[in-house]
């Protein structure tokens, strides 16, 4: 059974197309106009083994905020669509990913209820490259969680380099999502909830 999501989102600020295949091989084709964000989305696809296509045309003449936010919203919606009724998935997962001096810890529950807990070291550099405001990492996760309807805890207990701190989060998110989305052979066809629905 195909687990593919496809979302097109059009506003006066952005035009976004996202396609995700949860059972892919990590093939990524991403273009948002924000280089570092493209790099992070590539990490998500590669380390999650999701085939991911993202095409965003946004009002970058203003700044990157709308482009980044609307892409994250569409990504979350596509992810939720691809999950379908969640029958037979593992549902819960966690991942710990180091990147040199930084460590990211991610725990996920594909619960059907959006909730984010996020913490990272204070005093990070405010920008990575000319377009990526580091305060947007939390907002990306908030937007993704809101549309994907998942519970997500992200914690970076230490790290110095802003690039490493953010990248470790995306890699850990990818690995946690990959495991949570995986089919559990002991629960084939069963919704992993006492409610009978997620």
Coordinates of N, CA and C in Angstrom, one line a residue:
X1 N 0.8 -1.2 0.0 CA 0.0 0.0 0.0 C 0.9 1.2 0.0
X2 N 0.6 2.1 -0.9 CA 1.4 3.3 -1.1 C 1.2 4.3 0.0
X3 N 2.3 4.8 0.6 CA 2.1 5.9 1.7 C 2.8 7.1 1.1
X4 N 2.0 7.8 0.3 CA 2.5 9.0 -0.4 C 1.6 10.2 0.0
X5 N 2.1 11.3 0.2 CA 1.4 12.5 0.5 C 1.8 13.6 -0.6
X6 N 0.8 14.4 -1.0 CA 1.0 15.4 -2.0 C 0.2 16.6 -1.6
X7 N 0.8 17.8 -1.4 CA 0.1 19.0 -1.0 C 0.6 20.1 -1.8
X8 N -0.4 20.9 -2.3 CA -0.1 22.2 -3.0 C -0.7 23.3 -2.2
X9 N 0.0 24.3 -1.9 CA -0.4 25.4 -1.0 C -0.1 26.7 -1.7
X10 N -1.2 27.5 -1.9 CA -1.0 28.7 -2.7 C -1.5 29.9 -1.8
X11 N -0.7 30.9 -1.6 CA -1.2 32.1 -0.9 C -0.6 33.3 -1.7
X12 N -0.9 34.5 -1.3 CA -0.4 35.7 -1.9 C 1.1 35.8 -1.6
X13 N 1.6 35.0 -0.7 CA 3.0 35.1 -0.3 C 3.9 34.0 -0.9
X14 N 3.3 32.8 -1.1 CA 4.1 31.7 -1.5 C 3.3 30.7 -2.4
X15 N 4.0 29.9 -3.1 CA 3.4 28.8 -3.9 C 4.3 27.6 -3.5
X16 N 3.7 26.6 -2.9 CA 4.4 25.4 -2.4 C 3.8 24.1 -2.9
X17 N 4.7 23.3 -3.4 CA 4.4 21.9 -3.7 C 5.3 21.0 -2.9
X18 N 4.7 20.0 -2.1 CA 5.4 19.0 -1.4 C 4.9 17.6 -1.7
X19 N 5.8 16.7 -2.0 CA 5.4 15.3 -2.2 C 6.4 14.5 -1.3
X20 N 5.8 13.6 -0.5 CA 6.6 12.7 0.3 C 6.2 11.3 0.2
X21 N 7.1 10.4 0.1 CA 6.9 8.9 0.1 C 7.6 8.4 1.3
X22 N 6.8 7.9 2.3 CA 7.4 7.4 3.5 C 8.2 6.1 3.3
X23 N 8.0 5.4 2.2 CA 8.7 4.2 2.0 C 9.6 4.3 0.8
X24 N 10.3 5.4 0.8 CA 11.2 5.7 -0.3 C 12.6 5.2 0.0
X25 N 13.6 5.8 -0.6 CA 15.0 5.5 -0.5 C 15.9 6.7 -0.1
X26 N 15.2 7.8 0.2 CA 16.0 9.0 0.6 C 16.3 9.9 -0.6
X27 N 15.6 9.7 -1.7 CA 15.8 10.6 -2.9 C 15.1 11.9 -2.6
X28 N 15.9 13.0 -2.8 CA 15.5 14.3 -2.5 C 15.6 15.3 -3.7
X29 N 14.6 16.1 -3.9 CA 14.6 17.1 -4.9 C 13.9 18.4 -4.3
X30 N 14.8 19.2 -3.7 CA 14.3 20.3 -2.9 C 14.8 21.7 -3.4
X31 N 13.8 22.6 -3.6 CA 14.2 24.0 -4.0 C 13.3 25.0 -3.3
X32 N 13.7 25.7 -2.3 CA 12.9 26.8 -1.7 C 13.5 28.2 -1.9
X33 N 14.7 28.3 -2.4 CA 15.3 29.6 -2.6 C 16.1 30.0 -1.3
X34 N 16.0 29.1 -0.3 CA 16.8 29.4 0.9 C 17.8 28.2 1.1
X35 N 19.0 28.5 0.8 CA 20.0 27.4 0.7 C 20.1 26.5 1.9
X36 N 20.2 27.1 3.1 CA 20.4 26.3 4.3 C 19.2 25.5 4.6
X37 N 18.0 26.1 4.3 CA 16.8 25.3 4.5 C 16.7 24.1 3.6
X38 N 17.1 24.3 2.3 CA 17.2 23.2 1.4 C 18.1 22.1 1.9
X39 N 19.2 22.5 2.5 CA 20.1 21.6 3.1 C 19.5 20.8 4.2
X40 N 18.7 21.4 5.1 CA 18.1 20.8 6.2 C 17.0 19.8 5.7
X41 N 16.2 20.2 4.7 CA 15.2 19.3 4.2 C 15.8 18.1 3.5
X42 N 16.9 18.3 2.9 CA 17.7 17.2 2.3 C 18.1 16.2 3.4
X43 N 18.5 16.7 4.5 CA 18.8 15.8 5.7 C 17.6 15.0 6.1
X44 N 16.5 15.7 6.1 CA 15.2 15.0 6.6 C 14.9 13.8 5.6
X45 N 15.0 14.1 4.3 CA 14.7 13.0 3.4 C 15.7 11.9 3.4
X46 N 17.0 12.3 3.4 CA 18.1 11.3 3.3 C 18.1 10.4 4.5
X47 N 18.0 11.0 5.7 CA 18.2 10.2 6.9 C 16.9 9.5 7.4
X48 N 15.8 10.0 6.8 CA 14.5 9.4 7.1 C 14.1 8.3 6.1
X49 N 14.9 8.3 5.0 CA 14.7 7.4 3.9 C 13.3 7.7 3.3
X50 N 12.9 9.0 3.3 CA 11.7 9.5 2.6 C 12.1 10.0 1.3
X51 N 11.4 9.7 0.2 CA 11.5 10.4 -1.1 C 10.8 11.7 -0.9
X52 N 11.5 12.8 -1.1 CA 10.9 14.1 -0.8 C 11.2 15.1 -1.9
X53 N 10.0 15.7 -2.4 CA 10.1 16.7 -3.4 C 9.5 18.0 -2.8
X54 N 10.2 19.1 -2.8 CA 9.7 20.4 -2.3 C 10.1 21.4 -3.3
X55 N 9.0 22.1 -3.8 CA 9.2 23.3 -4.7 C 8.5 24.5 -4.1
X56 N 9.2 25.5 -3.7 CA 8.6 26.6 -3.1 C 9.1 27.9 -3.8
X57 N 8.1 28.7 -4.2 CA 8.4 30.0 -4.8 C 7.8 31.1 -3.8
X58 N 8.6 31.8 -3.1 CA 8.1 32.7 -2.1 C 8.6 34.1 -2.2
X59 N 8.1 35.0 -1.4 CA 8.4 36.4 -1.4 C 9.7 36.7 -0.7
X60 N 10.8 36.1 -1.2 CA 12.1 36.3 -0.6 C 12.6 37.7 -0.7
X61 N 12.0 38.6 -1.5 CA 12.4 40.0 -1.5 C 12.0 40.7 -0.2
X62 N 11.1 40.1 0.6 CA 10.8 40.6 1.9 C 11.7 40.0 2.9
X63 N 11.6 38.7 3.1 CA 12.6 37.9 3.8 C 12.2 36.4 3.7
X64 N 12.9 35.5 4.4 CA 12.7 34.1 4.2 C 11.6 33.5 5.0
X65 N 11.0 34.3 5.9 CA 10.0 33.8 6.9 C 8.8 33.1 6.2
X66 N 8.1 33.7 5.3 CA 6.9 33.1 4.7 C 7.3 31.9 4.0
X67 N 8.4 31.9 3.2 CA 8.8 30.7 2.5 C 9.1 29.5 3.4
X68 N 9.8 29.7 4.4 CA 10.2 28.7 5.4 C 8.9 28.2 6.1
X69 N 8.1 29.1 6.6 CA 6.9 28.7 7.3 C 5.9 27.9 6.5
X70 N 5.6 28.4 5.3 CA 4.6 27.8 4.4 C 5.1 26.4 3.9
X71 N 6.4 26.3 3.7 CA 6.9 25.0 3.3 C 6.8 24.0 4.4
X72 N 7.0 24.4 5.7 CA 6.9 23.5 6.8 C 5.4 23.1 7.0
X73 N 4.5 24.0 6.8 CA 3.1 23.7 6.9 C 2.7 22.6 5.9
X74 N 3.1 22.9 4.6 CA 2.8 21.9 3.6 C 3.4 20.6 3.8
X75 N 4.7 20.6 4.3 CA 5.4 19.3 4.6 C 4.6 18.5 5.7
X76 N 4.2 19.2 6.7 CA 3.4 18.5 7.8 C 2.1 17.9 7.2
X77 N 1.4 18.7 6.4 CA 0.2 18.2 5.8 C 0.4 17.0 4.9
X78 N 1.5 17.0 4.1 CA 1.8 15.9 3.3 C 2.2 14.7 4.1
X79 N 2.9 14.9 5.1 CA 3.3 13.8 6.0 C 2.1 13.1 6.6
X80 N 1.1 14.0 7.1 CA -0.1 13.4 7.7 C -0.9 12.6 6.7
X81 N -1.0 13.2 5.5 CA -1.7 12.5 4.4 C -1.1 11.1 4.1
X82 N 0.2 11.1 4.0 CA 1.0 9.9 3.7 C 0.8 8.8 4.8
X83 N 0.6 9.2 6.0 CA 0.5 8.2 7.1 C -0.9 7.5 7.0
X84 N -1.8 8.1 6.4 CA -3.2 7.5 6.3 C -3.7 7.2 7.7
X85 N -4.3 6.0 7.9 CA -4.9 5.7 9.2 C -3.9 5.2 10.2
X86 N -2.7 5.0 9.9 CA -1.6 4.6 10.7 C -1.6 3.2 11.2
X87 N -2.4 2.4 10.5 CA -2.5 1.0 10.9 C -1.2 0.3 10.8
X88 N -0.8 -0.4 11.8 CA 0.4 -1.2 11.8 C 1.8 -0.5 12.0
X89 N 1.7 0.8 12.3 CA 3.0 1.5 12.5 C 3.5 1.3 13.9
X90 N 4.8 1.7 14.1 CA 5.3 1.6 15.5 C 4.8 2.7 16.4
X91 N 4.5 3.9 15.8 CA 4.0 5.1 16.4 C 5.0 5.9 17.3
X92 N 5.7 5.3 18.2 CA 6.6 6.0 19.1 C 8.1 5.7 18.6
X93 N 8.9 6.7 18.7 CA 10.3 6.5 18.4 C 11.2 7.6 19.0
X94 N 12.4 7.3 19.2 CA 13.4 8.4 19.6 C 14.7 8.2 18.9
X95 N 15.4 9.3 18.8 CA 16.8 9.2 18.1 C 17.7 10.3 18.8
X96 N 18.9 9.9 18.9 CA 20.0 10.7 19.5 C 21.0 10.9 18.3
X97 N 21.3 12.1 17.9 CA 22.2 12.3 16.8 C 23.2 13.4 17.2
X98 N 24.5 13.0 17.2 CA 25.6 14.0 17.4 C 26.0 14.6 16.1
X99 N 26.5 15.8 16.1 CA 27.2 16.4 15.0 C 28.3 17.2 15.6
X100 N 29.5 16.6 15.6 CA 30.7 17.2 16.3 C 30.3 17.5 17.7
X101 N 30.4 18.8 18.1 CA 30.2 19.2 19.5 C 28.7 19.2 19.9
X102 N 27.8 19.1 19.0 CA 26.3 19.3 19.3 C 25.7 17.9 19.4
X103 N 24.7 17.8 20.2 CA 23.9 16.6 20.3 C 22.4 16.9 20.3
X104 N 21.6 16.2 19.5 CA 20.2 16.4 19.4 C 19.5 15.2 19.9
X105 N 18.4 15.3 20.7 CA 17.6 14.3 21.2 C 16.2 14.5 20.7
X106 N 15.6 13.6 20.0 CA 14.2 13.8 19.4 C 13.4 12.5 19.8
X107 N 12.2 12.8 20.4 CA 11.2 11.8 20.7 C 9.9 12.2 20.0
X108 N 9.3 11.2 19.4 CA 8.1 11.5 18.6 C 7.0 10.5 18.9
X109 N 5.8 11.0 18.9 CA 4.6 10.1 19.0 C 3.6 10.6 17.9
X110 N 3.3 9.6 17.0 CA 2.4 10.0 15.8 C 1.0 9.9 16.3
X111 N 0.7 10.7 17.2 CA -0.5 10.6 18.1 C -1.8 11.1 17.5
X112 N -1.7 12.0 16.5 CA -2.9 12.7 16.0 C -3.2 13.9 16.8
X113 N -2.3 14.3 17.8 CA -2.5 15.5 18.6 C -1.2 16.3 18.4
X114 N -1.3 17.5 17.9 CA -0.1 18.3 17.8 C 0.4 18.9 19.1
X115 N 1.7 18.7 19.4 CA 2.3 19.3 20.6 C 3.8 19.3 20.4
X116 N 4.4 20.4 20.7 CA 5.9 20.6 20.5 C 6.5 21.0 21.8
X117 N 7.6 20.3 22.2 CA 8.5 20.8 23.3 C 9.8 21.0 22.6
X118 N 10.4 22.1 22.7 CA 11.7 22.4 22.0 C 12.6 23.2 22.8
X119 N 13.9 22.8 22.9 CA 14.9 23.5 23.6 C 16.2 23.3 22.9
X120 N 17.0 24.4 22.9 CA 18.3 24.4 22.3 C 19.2 25.4 23.0
X121 N 20.5 25.3 22.9 CA 21.4 26.2 23.7 C 21.1 27.7 23.4
X122 N 21.2 28.5 24.5 CA 21.0 29.9 24.3 C 22.3 30.5 23.7
X123 N 22.1 31.7 23.2 CA 23.3 32.4 22.7 C 23.8 31.9 21.3
X124 N 22.9 31.2 20.6 CA 23.3 30.8 19.2 C 23.5 32.0 18.3
X125 N 24.3 31.9 17.3 CA 24.4 32.9 16.3 C 23.0 33.2 15.7
X126 N 22.7 34.4 15.4 CA 21.3 34.7 15.0 C 21.0 34.3 13.5
X127 N 22.1 34.2 12.7 CA 21.9 33.8 11.3 C 22.8 32.7 10.9
X128 N 22.3 31.9 10.0 CA 23.2 30.9 9.3 C 23.1 31.3 7.8
X129 N 24.2 31.8 7.3 CA 24.2 32.3 5.9 C 23.4 33.6 5.9
X130 N 23.1 34.2 4.7 CA 22.4 35.4 4.7 C 20.8 35.3 4.8
X131 N 20.3 34.1 4.8 CA 18.8 34.0 4.8 C 18.1 33.2 5.9
X132 N 18.9 32.5 6.7 CA 18.3 31.6 7.6 C 18.4 32.1 9.1
X133 N 17.3 32.7 9.6 CA 17.3 33.2 11.0 C 17.1 31.9 11.9
X134 N 18.1 31.8 12.8 CA 18.1 30.6 13.6 C 16.9 30.4 14.5
X135 N 16.2 31.5 14.8 CA 15.0 31.4 15.6 C 13.8 30.7 14.8
X136 N 14.0 30.6 13.5 CA 13.0 29.9 12.7 C 13.0 28.4 12.9
X137 N 14.0 27.8 13.4 CA 14.0 26.3 13.6 C 12.8 25.9 14.5
X138 N 12.6 26.6 15.6 CA 11.5 26.2 16.4 C 10.2 26.4 15.6
X139 N 10.1 27.5 14.9 CA 8.9 27.8 14.1 C 8.6 26.8 13.0
X140 N 9.7 26.3 12.4 CA 9.5 25.2 11.4 C 8.9 24.0 12.1
X141 N 9.4 23.6 13.2 CA 8.9 22.4 14.0 C 7.5 22.7 14.4
X142 N 7.2 23.9 14.9 CA 5.8 24.2 15.3 C 4.8 24.0 14.1
X143 N 5.2 24.5 13.0 CA 4.4 24.5 11.8 C 4.2 23.1 11.3
X144 N 5.3 22.3 11.3 CA 5.2 20.9 10.9 C 4.3 20.1 11.8
X145 N 4.5 20.3 13.1 CA 3.7 19.5 14.1 C 2.3 19.9 14.0
X146 N 1.9 21.1 13.8 CA 0.5 21.6 13.7 C -0.2 20.9 12.6
X147 N 0.5 20.7 11.4 CA -0.2 20.1 10.3 C -0.1 18.6 10.3
X148 N 1.0 18.0 10.8 CA 1.2 16.6 10.8 C 0.4 15.9 11.9
X149 N 0.0 16.8 12.9 CA -0.7 16.3 14.1 C 0.1 15.2 14.8
X150 N 1.3 15.6 15.2 CA 2.1 14.7 16.0 C 2.6 15.4 17.3
X151 N 3.1 14.6 18.2 CA 3.7 15.1 19.4 C 5.2 14.9 19.2
X152 N 5.9 16.0 19.4 CA 7.4 16.1 19.1 C 8.1 16.8 20.3
X153 N 9.1 16.1 20.8 CA 10.0 16.7 21.8 C 11.4 16.7 21.2
X154 N 12.0 17.9 21.1 CA 13.3 18.1 20.6 C 14.2 18.8 21.6
X155 N 15.3 18.3 22.0 CA 16.2 18.8 23.0 C 17.6 18.8 22.5
X156 N 18.3 19.9 22.5 CA 19.7 20.0 22.3 C 20.4 20.4 23.5
X157 N 21.0 19.5 24.3 CA 21.5 19.9 25.6 C 22.8 20.7 25.5
X158 N 23.5 20.5 24.4 CA 24.7 21.3 24.2 C 25.1 21.4 22.8
X159 N 26.0 22.4 22.5 CA 26.4 22.6 21.1 C 26.9 24.1 21.0
X160 N 27.8 24.3 20.2 CA 28.4 25.7 20.0 C 28.0 26.3 18.6
X161 N 28.3 25.5 17.6 CA 28.1 26.0 16.2 C 26.6 25.9 15.8
X162 N 26.1 27.0 15.4 CA 24.7 27.1 15.0 C 24.3 26.1 13.9
X163 N 25.2 26.0 12.9 CA 24.9 25.1 11.8 C 24.8 23.6 12.4
X164 N 25.7 23.2 13.2 CA 25.7 21.9 13.8 C 24.4 21.7 14.7
X165 N 24.1 22.7 15.5 CA 22.9 22.6 16.4 C 21.6 22.3 15.6
X166 N 21.4 23.1 14.5 CA 20.2 23.0 13.7 C 20.2 21.7 12.9
X167 N 21.4 21.4 12.3 CA 21.4 20.2 11.5 C 21.2 18.9 12.3
X168 N 21.8 18.9 13.5 CA 21.6 17.7 14.3 C 20.1 17.5 14.6
X169 N 19.4 18.6 14.8 CA 17.9 18.4 15.0 C 17.2 17.8 13.9
X170 N 17.5 18.3 12.7 CA 16.9 17.7 11.5 C 17.2 16.3 11.3
X171 N 18.5 15.9 11.5 CA 18.9 14.5 11.3 C 18.2 13.6 12.4
X172 N 18.1 14.1 13.6 CA 17.5 13.3 14.7 C 16.0 13.2 14.4
X173 N 15.4 14.2 13.9 CA 14.0 14.2 13.6 C 13.7 13.2 12.5
X174 N 14.6 13.2 11.5 CA 14.5 12.2 10.4 C 14.5 10.8 10.9
X175 N 15.5 10.5 11.7 CA 15.7 9.1 12.2 C 14.5 8.7 13.1
X176 N 14.0 9.6 13.9 CA 12.9 9.3 14.8 C 11.6 9.1 14.0
X177 N 11.4 9.9 13.0 CA 10.2 9.7 12.2 C 10.3 8.4 11.4
X178 N 11.4 8.2 10.9 CA 11.6 6.9 10.1 C 11.2 5.7 11.0
X179 N 11.7 5.7 12.2 CA 11.4 4.5 13.1 C 9.9 4.5 13.5
X180 N 9.3 5.7 13.8 CA 7.9 5.7 14.2 C 7.0 5.4 13.1
X181 N 7.4 5.7 11.8 CA 6.5 5.3 10.6 C 6.7 3.9 10.2
X182 N 7.7 3.2 10.7 CA 8.0 1.9 10.3 C 6.8 0.9 10.6
X183 N 6.6 -0.1 9.8 CA 5.6 -1.1 10.1 C 6.1 -2.0 11.2
X184 N 5.3 -2.3 12.1 CA 5.6 -3.3 13.2 C 5.0 -4.6 12.8
X185 N 5.8 -5.6 12.5 CA 5.3 -6.9 12.0 C 4.4 -7.6 13.1
X186 N 4.5 -7.2 14.3 CA 3.7 -7.8 15.4 C 2.3 -7.2 15.5
X187 N 2.1 -6.1 14.8 CA 0.9 -5.3 14.9 C 0.3 -5.0 13.5
X188 N 0.5 -6.0 12.6 CA 0.0 -5.7 11.2 C -1.5 -5.4 11.1
X189 N -1.8 -4.2 10.5 CA -3.1 -3.8 10.3 C -3.8 -3.3 11.5
X190 N -3.1 -3.2 12.7 CA -3.8 -2.8 13.9 C -3.4 -1.3 14.2
X191 N -4.4 -0.5 14.5 CA -4.1 0.9 14.9 C -3.5 0.9 16.3
X192 N -2.3 1.5 16.5 CA -1.6 1.4 17.8 C -2.1 2.4 18.8
X193 N -3.4 2.2 19.2 CA -4.0 3.0 20.2 C -5.2 2.3 20.8
X194 N -5.4 2.4 22.1 CA -6.6 1.8 22.8 C -7.8 2.5 22.3
X195 N -7.7 3.7 21.7 CA -8.9 4.4 21.2 C -9.4 3.7 19.9
X196 N -8.5 3.0 19.2 CA -8.8 2.5 17.9 C -8.6 3.4 16.8
X197 N -8.2 4.6 17.0 CA -7.9 5.6 16.0 C -6.8 6.6 16.5
X198 N -6.1 7.1 15.5 CA -5.0 8.0 15.8 C -5.2 9.2 14.8

